PDB file of C-alpha atoms in Angstrom:
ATOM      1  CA  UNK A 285      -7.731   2.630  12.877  1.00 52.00           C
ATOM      2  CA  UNK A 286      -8.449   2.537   9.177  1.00 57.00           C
ATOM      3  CA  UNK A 287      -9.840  -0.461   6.755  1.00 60.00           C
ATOM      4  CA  UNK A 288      -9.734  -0.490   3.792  1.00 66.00           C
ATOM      5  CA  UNK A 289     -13.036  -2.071   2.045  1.00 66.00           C
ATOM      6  CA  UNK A 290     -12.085  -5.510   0.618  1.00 59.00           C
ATOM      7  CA  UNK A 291     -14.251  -7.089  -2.337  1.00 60.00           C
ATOM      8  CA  UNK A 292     -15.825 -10.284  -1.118  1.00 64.00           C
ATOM      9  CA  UNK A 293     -14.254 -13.251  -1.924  1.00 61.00           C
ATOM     10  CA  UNK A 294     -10.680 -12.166  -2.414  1.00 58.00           C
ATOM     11  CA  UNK A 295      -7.820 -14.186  -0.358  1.00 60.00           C
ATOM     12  CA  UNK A 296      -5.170 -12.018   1.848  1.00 56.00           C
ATOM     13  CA  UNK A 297      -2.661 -12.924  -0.712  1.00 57.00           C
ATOM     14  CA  UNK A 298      -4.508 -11.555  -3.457  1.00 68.00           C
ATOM     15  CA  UNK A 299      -5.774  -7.863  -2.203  1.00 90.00           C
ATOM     16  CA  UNK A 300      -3.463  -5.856  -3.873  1.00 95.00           C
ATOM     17  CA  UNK A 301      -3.007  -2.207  -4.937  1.00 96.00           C
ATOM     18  CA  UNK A 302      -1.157  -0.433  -7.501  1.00 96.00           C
ATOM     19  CA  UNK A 303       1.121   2.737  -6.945  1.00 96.00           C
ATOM     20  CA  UNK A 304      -1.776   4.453  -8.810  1.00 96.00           C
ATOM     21  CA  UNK A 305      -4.404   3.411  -6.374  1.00 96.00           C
ATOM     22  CA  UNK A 306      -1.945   4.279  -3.512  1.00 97.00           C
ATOM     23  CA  UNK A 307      -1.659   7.631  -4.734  1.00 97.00           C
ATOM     24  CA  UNK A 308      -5.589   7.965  -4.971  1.00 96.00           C
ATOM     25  CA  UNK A 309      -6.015   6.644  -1.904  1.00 94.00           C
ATOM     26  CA  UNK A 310      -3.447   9.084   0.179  1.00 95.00           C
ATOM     27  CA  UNK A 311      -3.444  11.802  -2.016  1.00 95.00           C
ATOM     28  CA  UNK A 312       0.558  12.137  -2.920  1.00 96.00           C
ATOM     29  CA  UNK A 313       2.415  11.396  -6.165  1.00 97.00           C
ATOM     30  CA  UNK A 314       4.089   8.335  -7.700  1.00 96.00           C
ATOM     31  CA  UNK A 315       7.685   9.780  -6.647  1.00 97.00           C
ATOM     32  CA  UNK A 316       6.309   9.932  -2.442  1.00 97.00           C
ATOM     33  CA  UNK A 317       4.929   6.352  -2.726  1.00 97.00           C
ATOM     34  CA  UNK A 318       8.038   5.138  -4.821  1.00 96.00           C
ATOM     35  CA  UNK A 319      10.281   6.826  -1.725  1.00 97.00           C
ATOM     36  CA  UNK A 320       8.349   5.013   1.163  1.00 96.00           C
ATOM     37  CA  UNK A 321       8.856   1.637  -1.128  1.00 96.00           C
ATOM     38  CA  UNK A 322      12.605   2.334  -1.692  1.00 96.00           C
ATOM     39  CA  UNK A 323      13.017   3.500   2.475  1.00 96.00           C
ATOM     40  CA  UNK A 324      11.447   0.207   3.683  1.00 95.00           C
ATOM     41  CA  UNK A 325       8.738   2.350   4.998  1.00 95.00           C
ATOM     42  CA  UNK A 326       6.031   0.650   2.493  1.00 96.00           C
ATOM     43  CA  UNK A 327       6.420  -3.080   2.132  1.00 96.00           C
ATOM     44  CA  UNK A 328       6.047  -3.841  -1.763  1.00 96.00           C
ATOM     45  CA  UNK A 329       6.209  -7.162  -3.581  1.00 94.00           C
ATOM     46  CA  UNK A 330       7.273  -7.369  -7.568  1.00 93.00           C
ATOM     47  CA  UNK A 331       5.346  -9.287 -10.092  1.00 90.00           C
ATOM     48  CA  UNK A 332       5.070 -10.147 -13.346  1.00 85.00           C
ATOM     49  CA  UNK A 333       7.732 -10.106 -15.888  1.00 86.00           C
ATOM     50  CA  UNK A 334      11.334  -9.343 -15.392  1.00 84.00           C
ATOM     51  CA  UNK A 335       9.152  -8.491 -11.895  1.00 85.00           C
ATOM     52  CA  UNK A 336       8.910  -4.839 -13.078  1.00 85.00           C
ATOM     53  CA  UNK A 337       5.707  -4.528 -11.818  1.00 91.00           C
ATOM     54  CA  UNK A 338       5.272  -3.100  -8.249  1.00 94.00           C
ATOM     55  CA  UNK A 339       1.965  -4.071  -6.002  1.00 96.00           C
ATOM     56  CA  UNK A 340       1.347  -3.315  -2.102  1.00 97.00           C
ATOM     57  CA  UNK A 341      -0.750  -5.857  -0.229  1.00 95.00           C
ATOM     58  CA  UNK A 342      -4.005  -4.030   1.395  1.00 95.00           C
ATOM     59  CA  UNK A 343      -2.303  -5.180   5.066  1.00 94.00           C
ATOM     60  CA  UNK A 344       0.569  -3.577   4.132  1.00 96.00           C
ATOM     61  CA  UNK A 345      -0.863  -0.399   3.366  1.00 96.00           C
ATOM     62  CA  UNK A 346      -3.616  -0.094   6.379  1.00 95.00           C
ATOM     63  CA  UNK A 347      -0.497  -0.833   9.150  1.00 95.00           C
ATOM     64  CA  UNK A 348       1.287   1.902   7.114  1.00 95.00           C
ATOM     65  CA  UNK A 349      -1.047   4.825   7.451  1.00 94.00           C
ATOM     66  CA  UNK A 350      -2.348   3.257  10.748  1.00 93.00           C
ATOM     67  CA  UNK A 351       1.433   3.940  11.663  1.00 89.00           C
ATOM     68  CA  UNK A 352       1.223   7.393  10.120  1.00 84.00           C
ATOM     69  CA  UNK A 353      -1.487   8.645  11.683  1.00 79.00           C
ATOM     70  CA  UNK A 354      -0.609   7.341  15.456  1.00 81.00           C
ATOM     71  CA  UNK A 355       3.140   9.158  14.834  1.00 77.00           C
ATOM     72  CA  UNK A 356       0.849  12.206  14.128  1.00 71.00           C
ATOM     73  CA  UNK A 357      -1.035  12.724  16.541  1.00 59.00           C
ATOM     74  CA  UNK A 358       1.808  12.367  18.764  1.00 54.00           C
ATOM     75  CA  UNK A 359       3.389  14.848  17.498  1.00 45.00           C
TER      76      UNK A 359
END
């Protein structure tokens, strides 16, 4: 199972990561992460204004690839 490191300090609510991050993180592009958002496959929240601004909560993201990697290996 994979964690992600969490600064100290920071509520649940708060830990959030950017598509850019995402991509770091797994290695794809922008248009992968933007297709697991639009697919339900990679719960997102919107912020800011007009809510144009897209963030994943660290939970989120650590059930997602913990999902990923269990459907691979079963594979």
């Amino acid at each position: 199972i994979m964690t992600l490191d969490k600064p100290e300090n920071l509520p649940e609510t708060l830990d959030l990561y950017t598509i850019a991050e995402i991509c770091a993180i797994l290695s794809v592009s922008q248009k992968v992460v933007r297709g697991w958002i639009k697919a339900g496959l990679l719960p997102a929240i919107r912020l800011g204004p007009g809510q144009r601004l897209l963030r994943v909560r660290r939970v989120a993201l650590e059930a997602f690839i913990n999902h990923a990697f269990a459907a691979g290996e079963e594979a």
